[in-house]
Coordinates of C-alpha atoms in Angstrom, one line a residue:
M1 CA 50.6 -65.5 158.9
G2 CA 49.5 -63.8 162.0
T3 CA 52.3 -61.5 161.8
W4 CA 51.4 -60.6 158.4
I5 CA 47.8 -59.6 159.5
L6 CA 48.8 -57.8 162.5
R7 CA 51.2 -55.8 160.3
C8 CA 48.4 -55.3 157.9
A9 CA 46.0 -53.9 160.6
V10 CA 48.4 -51.7 162.0
H11 CA 49.1 -50.2 158.7
A12 CA 45.6 -49.6 158.0
L13 CA 44.9 -48.1 161.3
L14 CA 47.6 -45.8 160.5
V15 CA 46.5 -44.9 157.1
V16 CA 43.0 -44.4 158.2
G17 CA 44.2 -42.0 160.7
L18 CA 46.3 -40.1 158.6
T19 CA 43.8 -39.8 155.8
L20 CA 41.0 -38.4 158.5
H21 CA 43.2 -36.3 159.9
A22 CA 44.5 -34.7 156.9
S23 CA 40.4 -34.4 155.7
Q24 CA 39.8 -32.5 158.9
V25 CA 43.0 -30.1 158.8
D26 CA 42.0 -29.3 154.9
N27 CA 38.1 -28.7 155.9
R28 CA 38.9 -26.8 159.0
L29 CA 41.2 -24.3 156.9
Q30 CA 39.7 -24.1 153.8
A31 CA 37.2 -21.3 155.4
Y32 CA 39.9 -18.8 155.8
T33 CA 43.7 -19.9 154.8
R34 CA 42.6 -20.3 150.8
G35 CA 41.2 -16.9 150.7
L36 CA 43.6 -15.3 153.0
A37 CA 46.3 -14.4 149.9
D38 CA 43.2 -12.8 147.9
E39 CA 42.3 -10.8 151.0
L40 CA 45.5 -9.6 151.8
W41 CA 46.2 -8.7 148.0
T42 CA 43.1 -6.6 147.5
L43 CA 43.7 -5.0 151.1
L44 CA 47.2 -4.0 151.1
S45 CA 47.6 -3.2 147.1
A46 CA 44.2 -1.7 146.6
L47 CA 44.5 -3.5 143.3
P48 CA 41.7 -5.5 141.8
P49 CA 41.9 -9.4 142.4
S50 CA 44.5 -11.2 140.9
R51 CA 45.0 -15.1 140.6
S52 CA 48.9 -14.6 140.2
H53 CA 48.9 -11.7 142.6
D54 CA 51.6 -9.7 140.4
Y55 CA 51.5 -6.4 138.6
E56 CA 53.7 -4.2 136.6
L57 CA 54.8 -0.6 137.4
Y58 CA 56.3 1.7 134.6
T59 CA 57.1 5.1 136.3
M60 CA 58.7 6.4 139.2
D61 CA 55.6 8.3 140.5
D62 CA 53.4 4.9 140.5
T63 CA 56.4 2.8 142.6
I64 CA 56.6 5.5 145.0
A65 CA 52.7 5.8 145.4
Q66 CA 52.4 2.6 145.4
V67 CA 55.0 1.3 148.3
H68 CA 53.7 4.2 150.4
T69 CA 49.8 3.0 149.6
L70 CA 50.8 -0.3 150.7
L71 CA 52.4 0.4 154.3
D72 CA 49.1 2.9 154.8
N73 CA 46.9 0.3 154.1
Y74 CA 48.8 -2.2 156.3
F75 CA 48.4 -0.2 159.6
L76 CA 44.4 0.3 158.6
L77 CA 43.8 -3.4 158.3
P78 CA 42.4 -3.9 162.0
Q79 CA 40.1 -0.8 161.3
V80 CA 38.8 -1.2 157.9
A81 CA 39.2 -5.1 157.3
L82 CA 36.3 -7.3 157.7
G83 CA 38.4 -10.1 158.7
R84 CA 39.9 -10.0 162.2
F85 CA 43.6 -9.1 161.7
R86 CA 46.5 -7.7 164.1
V87 CA 49.3 -5.6 162.8
A88 CA 52.6 -4.0 164.2
T89 CA 52.2 -0.8 166.0
C90 CA 55.5 0.9 165.0
D91 CA 54.5 4.5 165.9
G92 CA 57.4 5.3 168.0
A93 CA 55.5 4.7 171.2
D94 CA 57.0 1.9 173.9
E95 CA 55.8 -1.5 172.3
T96 CA 54.8 -4.4 174.2
I97 CA 57.1 -8.0 174.4
D98 CA 54.2 -9.5 172.1
A99 CA 54.5 -6.6 169.5
L100 CA 54.9 -7.8 165.9
A101 CA 58.0 -6.7 164.1
C102 CA 58.1 -3.4 162.4
P103 CA 57.5 -3.7 158.4
T104 CA 61.1 -3.9 156.7
L105 CA 62.0 -2.8 153.4
R106 CA 65.0 -4.6 151.9
V107 CA 66.9 -2.8 149.1
I108 CA 69.3 -4.3 146.7
E109 CA 71.5 -1.9 144.5
S110 CA 74.2 -2.3 142.0
A111 CA 77.6 -1.1 142.6
T112 CA 80.7 -0.7 141.2
G113 CA 81.2 -3.6 138.5
T114 CA 79.2 -6.9 139.5
D115 CA 79.2 -5.9 143.1
E116 CA 75.9 -5.6 144.7
V117 CA 74.9 -3.8 148.2
E118 CA 72.0 -4.9 150.5
R119 CA 70.4 -2.1 152.9
F120 CA 67.7 -2.8 155.1
Y121 CA 65.1 0.0 156.5
D122 CA 62.7 -0.3 159.5
L123 CA 59.2 1.2 158.2
Q124 CA 57.2 3.2 160.6
R125 CA 53.7 4.7 160.6
G126 CA 53.8 8.2 159.6
N127 CA 57.4 8.5 159.5
E128 CA 58.7 9.7 155.9
S129 CA 62.4 9.9 157.0
C130 CA 62.5 6.2 157.4
W131 CA 62.4 5.7 153.7
P132 CA 65.2 5.9 151.4
V133 CA 65.7 9.3 149.9
G134 CA 64.8 8.0 146.2
L135 CA 61.3 6.5 147.7
R136 CA 60.2 9.8 149.6
Y137 CA 57.3 11.6 148.7
N138 CA 58.4 15.1 147.0
T139 CA 61.7 13.9 146.3
H140 CA 63.1 15.7 143.2
H141 CA 63.0 13.9 140.1
D142 CA 66.8 13.7 139.8
V143 CA 67.4 12.0 142.9
S144 CA 64.6 9.5 142.6
R145 CA 66.2 8.9 139.1
V146 CA 69.8 8.2 140.8
F147 CA 67.9 5.7 143.1
F148 CA 66.1 3.8 140.6
D149 CA 69.1 3.7 138.3
A150 CA 71.1 1.6 141.0
L151 CA 68.1 -0.5 141.9
V152 CA 68.1 -4.3 141.5
S153 CA 65.5 -5.5 143.3
M154 CA 63.5 -4.4 146.9
E155 CA 61.3 -6.0 149.0
I156 CA 58.7 -5.0 151.9
S157 CA 57.9 -7.4 154.4
V158 CA 55.1 -7.0 156.9
R159 CA 53.7 -9.5 159.9
V160 CA 50.4 -9.9 160.0
E161 CA 48.2 -12.1 162.5
S162 CA 44.6 -13.3 161.6
H163 CA 41.9 -14.9 163.0
P164 CA 40.2 -17.7 161.5
P165 CA 36.1 -16.9 161.4
S166 CA 34.3 -18.5 164.6
R167 CA 31.7 -17.9 166.5
E168 CA 33.3 -18.8 169.9
E169 CA 35.3 -16.0 171.5
D170 CA 36.8 -18.2 174.3
D171 CA 40.7 -18.1 173.9
A172 CA 40.5 -15.9 170.7
D173 CA 43.8 -14.5 171.8
F174 CA 45.4 -17.8 171.3
E175 CA 43.9 -18.7 167.7
F176 CA 45.8 -16.0 165.9
T177 CA 47.9 -17.2 163.2
N178 CA 51.1 -15.4 162.4
W179 CA 51.6 -14.7 158.5
N180 CA 54.7 -13.1 156.8
V181 CA 53.7 -11.1 153.5
S182 CA 56.2 -10.1 151.5
F183 CA 56.0 -7.6 148.1
A184 CA 58.9 -8.4 146.1
Y185 CA 59.8 -6.2 143.1
D186 CA 62.5 -6.9 140.6
L187 CA 63.7 -4.4 138.0
S188 CA 65.5 -7.1 135.7
A189 CA 62.9 -6.6 132.9
Q190 CA 63.7 -3.3 130.9
G191 CA 61.8 -0.5 131.4
Q192 CA 59.5 -1.9 134.1
L193 CA 59.4 -3.0 137.9
H194 CA 57.5 -6.3 138.2
G195 CA 55.9 -6.9 141.7
Q196 CA 54.4 -10.0 143.3
M197 CA 53.0 -10.8 146.3
R198 CA 54.2 -13.9 148.6
V199 CA 52.5 -15.0 152.0
R200 CA 53.7 -17.6 154.2
R201 CA 52.8 -18.9 157.3
L202 CA 54.9 -18.5 160.5
L203 CA 54.9 -21.0 163.6
P204 CA 53.5 -19.4 166.5
S205 CA 55.4 -19.1 169.6
L206 CA 55.6 -22.1 172.1
T207 CA 54.7 -19.7 175.2
L208 CA 51.1 -20.0 173.5
R209 CA 48.5 -22.1 175.4
A210 CA 48.2 -25.7 173.7
T211 CA 44.5 -25.7 172.7
P212 CA 42.3 -27.4 171.6
K213 CA 43.3 -30.6 174.2
D214 CA 41.6 -33.1 172.1
L215 CA 44.3 -32.9 169.3
I216 CA 47.3 -34.3 171.7
P217 CA 45.6 -37.9 172.3
R218 CA 45.5 -38.2 168.8
Y219 CA 49.3 -37.2 168.1
V220 CA 49.9 -39.7 170.6
F221 CA 48.0 -42.3 168.8
F222 CA 50.0 -41.6 165.5
I223 CA 53.5 -41.9 167.4
A224 CA 52.4 -45.3 169.3
L225 CA 51.0 -46.7 166.1
A226 CA 54.1 -45.8 164.3
V227 CA 56.2 -47.2 166.6
L228 CA 54.4 -50.6 166.7
Y229 CA 54.6 -50.5 163.2
Q230 CA 58.1 -50.2 162.9
L231 CA 58.6 -52.9 165.6
L232 CA 56.8 -55.4 163.8
E233 CA 58.6 -54.5 160.5
L234 CA 62.0 -54.9 162.2
G235 CA 60.8 -58.5 163.7
H236 CA 59.8 -59.4 160.0
L237 CA 63.2 -58.3 158.7
V238 CA 64.9 -60.1 161.4
A239 CA 62.6 -63.3 160.5
T240 CA 63.4 -63.2 156.9
L241 CA 67.0 -62.7 157.1
P242 CA 69.3 -65.3 155.8
G243 CA 71.8 -67.3 158.2
A244 CA 74.9 -65.4 157.5
T245 CA 74.3 -61.8 158.5
S246 CA 76.4 -58.9 157.8
L247 CA 76.0 -55.3 156.1
E248 CA 76.2 -56.8 152.9
T249 CA 73.8 -59.4 153.2
I250 CA 71.6 -57.2 155.3
G251 CA 71.8 -54.6 152.3
R252 CA 71.1 -57.3 149.3
H253 CA 68.1 -58.4 151.5
L254 CA 66.6 -55.2 152.0
Y255 CA 67.0 -54.3 148.3
Y256 CA 66.1 -57.5 146.5
T257 CA 63.6 -59.4 149.0
E258 CA 62.4 -56.7 151.4
P259 CA 62.3 -53.1 149.7
W260 CA 59.2 -52.1 151.3
C261 CA 60.6 -52.0 154.9
L262 CA 62.7 -49.2 153.6
V263 CA 59.4 -47.2 152.3
V264 CA 57.8 -48.2 155.8
L265 CA 60.8 -47.1 157.7
C266 CA 60.4 -43.4 156.0
M267 CA 56.9 -43.3 156.2
N268 CA 57.0 -44.1 160.3
L269 CA 59.9 -41.8 160.6
A270 CA 57.9 -39.0 159.4
T271 CA 54.9 -39.9 161.4
V272 CA 56.8 -39.6 164.4
A273 CA 58.4 -36.3 163.3
V274 CA 55.4 -34.3 162.4
S275 CA 53.4 -35.4 165.2
I276 CA 55.8 -34.7 167.9
Q277 CA 55.9 -31.1 166.0
A278 CA 52.6 -30.7 165.7
W279 CA 52.1 -31.8 169.7
Q280 CA 54.3 -28.7 170.3
Y281 CA 51.8 -26.4 168.6
A282 CA 48.7 -28.2 169.2
G283 CA 46.9 -25.0 169.6
H284 CA 46.9 -24.5 165.7
L285 CA 45.3 -27.2 163.9
A286 CA 47.3 -25.6 160.6
Y287 CA 49.9 -27.6 159.6
F288 CA 52.4 -24.9 158.8
E289 CA 54.9 -24.9 155.8
Q290 CA 57.6 -26.2 158.2
L291 CA 55.4 -29.2 158.8
S292 CA 53.5 -29.7 155.3
L293 CA 56.1 -31.7 153.7
T294 CA 56.6 -34.0 156.1
F295 CA 53.1 -34.6 156.7
A296 CA 52.5 -34.9 153.3
I297 CA 55.3 -37.3 152.7
A298 CA 54.0 -39.3 155.6
C299 CA 50.7 -39.5 154.1
G300 CA 51.8 -40.5 150.8
L301 CA 54.0 -43.0 151.8
A302 CA 51.4 -44.7 154.0
W303 CA 49.0 -45.3 150.8
V304 CA 52.0 -46.2 148.6
S305 CA 53.1 -48.7 151.0
S306 CA 49.5 -50.2 151.1
L307 CA 50.7 -51.9 147.5
R308 CA 52.7 -54.4 149.4
Y309 CA 49.8 -55.9 151.1
L310 CA 47.5 -56.0 147.8
H311 CA 50.3 -57.6 146.1
A312 CA 49.3 -60.8 148.2
N313 CA 46.5 -61.3 145.5
A314 CA 48.0 -62.0 141.8
R315 CA 45.2 -59.7 140.4
F316 CA 46.3 -56.5 142.3
Y317 CA 50.2 -57.4 141.8
I318 CA 49.6 -56.4 137.8
L319 CA 50.3 -52.7 138.5
G320 CA 53.7 -53.3 140.0
L321 CA 54.7 -56.2 137.5
T322 CA 53.8 -53.5 134.7
L323 CA 55.8 -50.7 136.3
R324 CA 58.6 -52.9 136.8
R325 CA 58.7 -54.4 133.5
G326 CA 57.7 -51.3 131.4
L327 CA 58.9 -48.2 133.3
P328 CA 62.7 -48.9 132.5
R329 CA 61.9 -49.3 128.8
V330 CA 60.2 -46.1 128.8
L331 CA 62.9 -44.1 130.8
E332 CA 65.2 -45.8 128.2
F333 CA 63.1 -44.5 125.3
L334 CA 62.8 -41.0 126.5
I335 CA 66.4 -40.7 127.5
G336 CA 66.9 -41.5 123.7
V337 CA 64.4 -38.9 123.1
C338 CA 65.5 -36.1 125.1
P339 CA 68.0 -34.6 122.9
L340 CA 65.2 -33.9 120.2
F341 CA 62.9 -32.5 123.0
V342 CA 65.9 -30.1 124.2
G343 CA 66.5 -29.2 120.7
Y344 CA 62.9 -28.0 120.3
V345 CA 62.9 -26.0 123.6
L346 CA 65.7 -24.1 122.6
F347 CA 64.5 -23.2 119.0
G348 CA 61.1 -22.0 120.6
T349 CA 62.9 -20.4 123.0
V350 CA 65.3 -18.2 121.0
M351 CA 62.9 -17.8 118.0
F352 CA 59.8 -16.9 119.6
G353 CA 60.7 -15.9 123.5
S354 CA 60.9 -12.1 122.7
Q355 CA 57.4 -11.9 121.5
V356 CA 55.0 -14.7 122.9
P357 CA 54.7 -14.9 126.6
R358 CA 54.5 -19.3 126.2
F359 CA 58.1 -19.2 125.1
Q360 CA 59.5 -16.9 127.5
G361 CA 62.3 -19.0 129.1
L362 CA 63.4 -22.6 128.8
T363 CA 61.2 -23.8 131.6
T364 CA 58.2 -21.8 130.3
T365 CA 58.6 -23.7 126.8
A366 CA 59.5 -26.8 128.1
T367 CA 56.1 -26.7 130.0
T368 CA 54.2 -25.3 126.7
L369 CA 55.8 -28.3 124.5
F370 CA 54.8 -30.9 127.1
A371 CA 51.1 -29.6 127.7
I372 CA 50.8 -29.7 123.7
A373 CA 52.0 -33.3 123.5
N374 CA 49.3 -34.3 125.8
G375 CA 46.6 -32.3 123.7
D376 CA 46.4 -29.3 126.1
E377 CA 46.0 -25.7 124.8
V378 CA 47.0 -26.7 121.0
R379 CA 44.7 -24.3 119.5
L380 CA 45.9 -21.1 121.8
T381 CA 49.5 -21.9 121.3
F382 CA 49.0 -21.7 117.3
D383 CA 47.1 -18.6 117.9
S384 CA 50.0 -17.2 119.7
L385 CA 52.5 -17.8 116.9
A386 CA 50.5 -15.6 114.2
A387 CA 53.2 -13.2 114.3
T388 CA 55.3 -16.0 112.3
P389 CA 52.7 -17.9 110.8
L390 CA 54.8 -20.1 108.5
L391 CA 57.5 -20.9 111.0
G392 CA 55.5 -21.2 113.8
Q393 CA 53.3 -23.6 112.1
I394 CA 55.9 -25.5 110.7
Y395 CA 57.6 -25.7 114.1
L396 CA 54.6 -26.9 116.0
Y397 CA 53.1 -29.3 113.2
S398 CA 56.5 -31.2 112.9
Y399 CA 56.7 -31.1 116.8
I400 CA 53.2 -32.7 117.5
M401 CA 53.3 -35.0 114.6
L402 CA 56.6 -36.3 116.3
F403 CA 55.9 -36.2 119.9
T404 CA 52.3 -36.9 119.9
Y405 CA 51.7 -39.3 117.1
V406 CA 54.9 -41.0 117.5
V407 CA 56.7 -40.5 121.1
L408 CA 53.4 -40.9 123.1
M409 CA 51.9 -43.8 120.9
V410 CA 55.7 -45.9 121.5
C411 CA 55.3 -45.0 125.5
I412 CA 52.1 -46.3 125.5
G413 CA 52.9 -49.4 123.2
I414 CA 55.5 -50.2 126.0
I415 CA 53.3 -49.9 128.9
E416 CA 50.7 -52.0 127.1
D417 CA 53.0 -54.8 126.1
A418 CA 54.2 -54.8 129.8
F419 CA 50.9 -55.0 130.6
F420 CA 49.7 -57.9 128.8
S421 CA 53.0 -59.8 129.7
S422 CA 51.9 -59.0 133.3
A423 CA 48.5 -59.9 133.1
F424 CA 48.5 -63.1 130.5
P425 CA 52.4 -64.5 131.1
S426 CA 51.2 -67.6 129.1
L427 CA 50.0 -66.0 126.1
W428 CA 53.4 -63.3 126.2
K429 CA 56.4 -65.7 126.8
Q430 CA 59.6 -64.4 126.0
P431 CA 62.3 -66.1 124.0
A432 CA 65.1 -68.1 126.1
T433 CA 67.2 -67.1 123.6
R434 CA 67.8 -64.0 121.4
D435 CA 69.9 -65.5 118.2
D436 CA 68.5 -63.4 115.0
D437 CA 70.1 -66.4 112.8
S438 CA 68.3 -69.0 114.5
A439 CA 64.6 -69.1 115.1
S440 CA 64.6 -71.6 118.2
S441 CA 63.4 -69.8 121.3
R442 CA 64.5 -72.6 123.5
L443 CA 67.2 -75.1 124.4
A444 CA 67.8 -78.1 121.9
T445 CA 67.0 -81.5 123.0
D446 CA 70.4 -82.7 123.4
D447 CA 71.4 -79.4 125.5
W448 CA 68.3 -79.6 127.7
L449 CA 69.0 -83.5 128.5
Q450 CA 72.6 -82.7 129.0
L451 CA 71.5 -79.8 131.4
R452 CA 69.1 -82.4 133.1
S453 CA 72.2 -85.1 133.8
L454 CA 74.3 -82.5 135.4
I455 CA 71.5 -81.0 137.7
L456 CA 70.9 -84.6 138.8
N457 CA 74.8 -85.6 139.0
E458 CA 75.1 -82.5 141.4
T459 CA 72.0 -83.3 143.7
D460 CA 72.1 -84.8 147.1
P461 CA 70.8 -88.7 146.7
S462 CA 68.0 -88.1 149.2
L463 CA 66.8 -85.2 147.1
V464 CA 67.1 -86.8 143.7
V465 CA 63.4 -87.8 143.6
A466 CA 62.3 -84.2 144.3
Q467 CA 64.7 -82.8 142.2
T468 CA 63.6 -85.1 139.1
A469 CA 59.9 -84.1 139.6
I470 CA 60.9 -80.4 139.2
L471 CA 62.6 -81.0 136.0
N472 CA 59.7 -82.7 134.8
R473 CA 57.8 -80.0 135.4
V474 CA 60.1 -77.7 133.7
H475 CA 60.8 -79.8 130.6
E476 CA 56.8 -79.9 130.4
R477 CA 56.4 -76.0 130.5
L478 CA 59.5 -75.2 127.9
Y479 CA 58.3 -78.3 125.8
V480 CA 54.8 -79.9 126.0
A481 CA 53.1 -76.8 126.6
K482 CA 54.5 -74.5 123.7
D483 CA 54.2 -77.8 121.3
D484 CA 50.4 -78.0 122.4
G485 CA 50.1 -74.1 121.7
Q486 CA 51.8 -74.2 118.3

């Protein structure tokens, strides 16, 4: 009991620490990271704010003007932006060691057959010759036409360093965060060039000074807690192993008896890994994309594994029993329904995909139908199929009646049955046999007496009294309690 309390206390400390740290990271970055993509979109593209950060280009002149405007606005960021930015110099002069890389243009062109050619261009400030011939100003229309006819896609990538809003000027040079901003242009759609901006954080150089120092003890605390917790788990695992130890025995023990040990192991490994990595970049409170997944796994597993301690109370264990009993049956039912759903997805994509954006592509159609089944955007989807009113309404009405009124209700019924069988087991007893011709749900009296005799004959004489008491209690549950209920 003492070991259980110690493991629970260590786990609680680790959960609270990770949660508070995640909250602090979120609050610290919210002021500038969340809006940085919108800020860069407006400053670089010179287009109105857009949540999706994409646009469509339909003419060669607009495309050439857009990419040149993008490059010009990039070099003007430090002078015109309200925020504090640093960009690459790229003016042909001698560059320092710490200078950012110049913007690059990656062009993919179609060659003979299905082959594609990939070319890279280093873009410089005010240097028209660094662009491909087809993207230069004052290029003849026929030359640009040849370039765009062969174009498959292109991408402009720029490096930007930003400084978060802060009133403290000390060590400002060490708080700049590196970003890679890319504008991708896709010509796969007929007659238009689809562009989209993507922003990705980059890990800083390890040569930067590690500030603030107050974060380092926190990472050490996380590592120490994770190591201590794992040692306690190993001790508990060794103590609960059966006498004969082999790889097969250990595997069966982990799978059937101590499955939470594997969850805790993954959580501790993720915690140690992300703490060590963040320790190296202690000057940046932000968790970069290379660390976000590991940190998210650690936080998620920390809270999920808390269920093992809540299950010590039978009332809290109802959720686990409900999922254990209901989830497999729900999955089996959904597998049987899957062909119907795929059929609706394919029909909707082929029939309406060319006209309705909600059905353009299999994934988009599947998302739309899943949302409709849960009651989301039903009226808007009906309105979007106004071009084919009869067929569209038959399609949606049949889908809603089948999946919302039948499939969804069956899933709810399965989970409800699993919940009540877990919360009130005495009222939801399962029959001992499944003979459809016989209404008997228990062993016959003669069969029970024969089974009782066989068990007592194989019991050690010193344990006959205890075994008899156990069999009497089993008999009472199987027969006396049920007869009283009837």
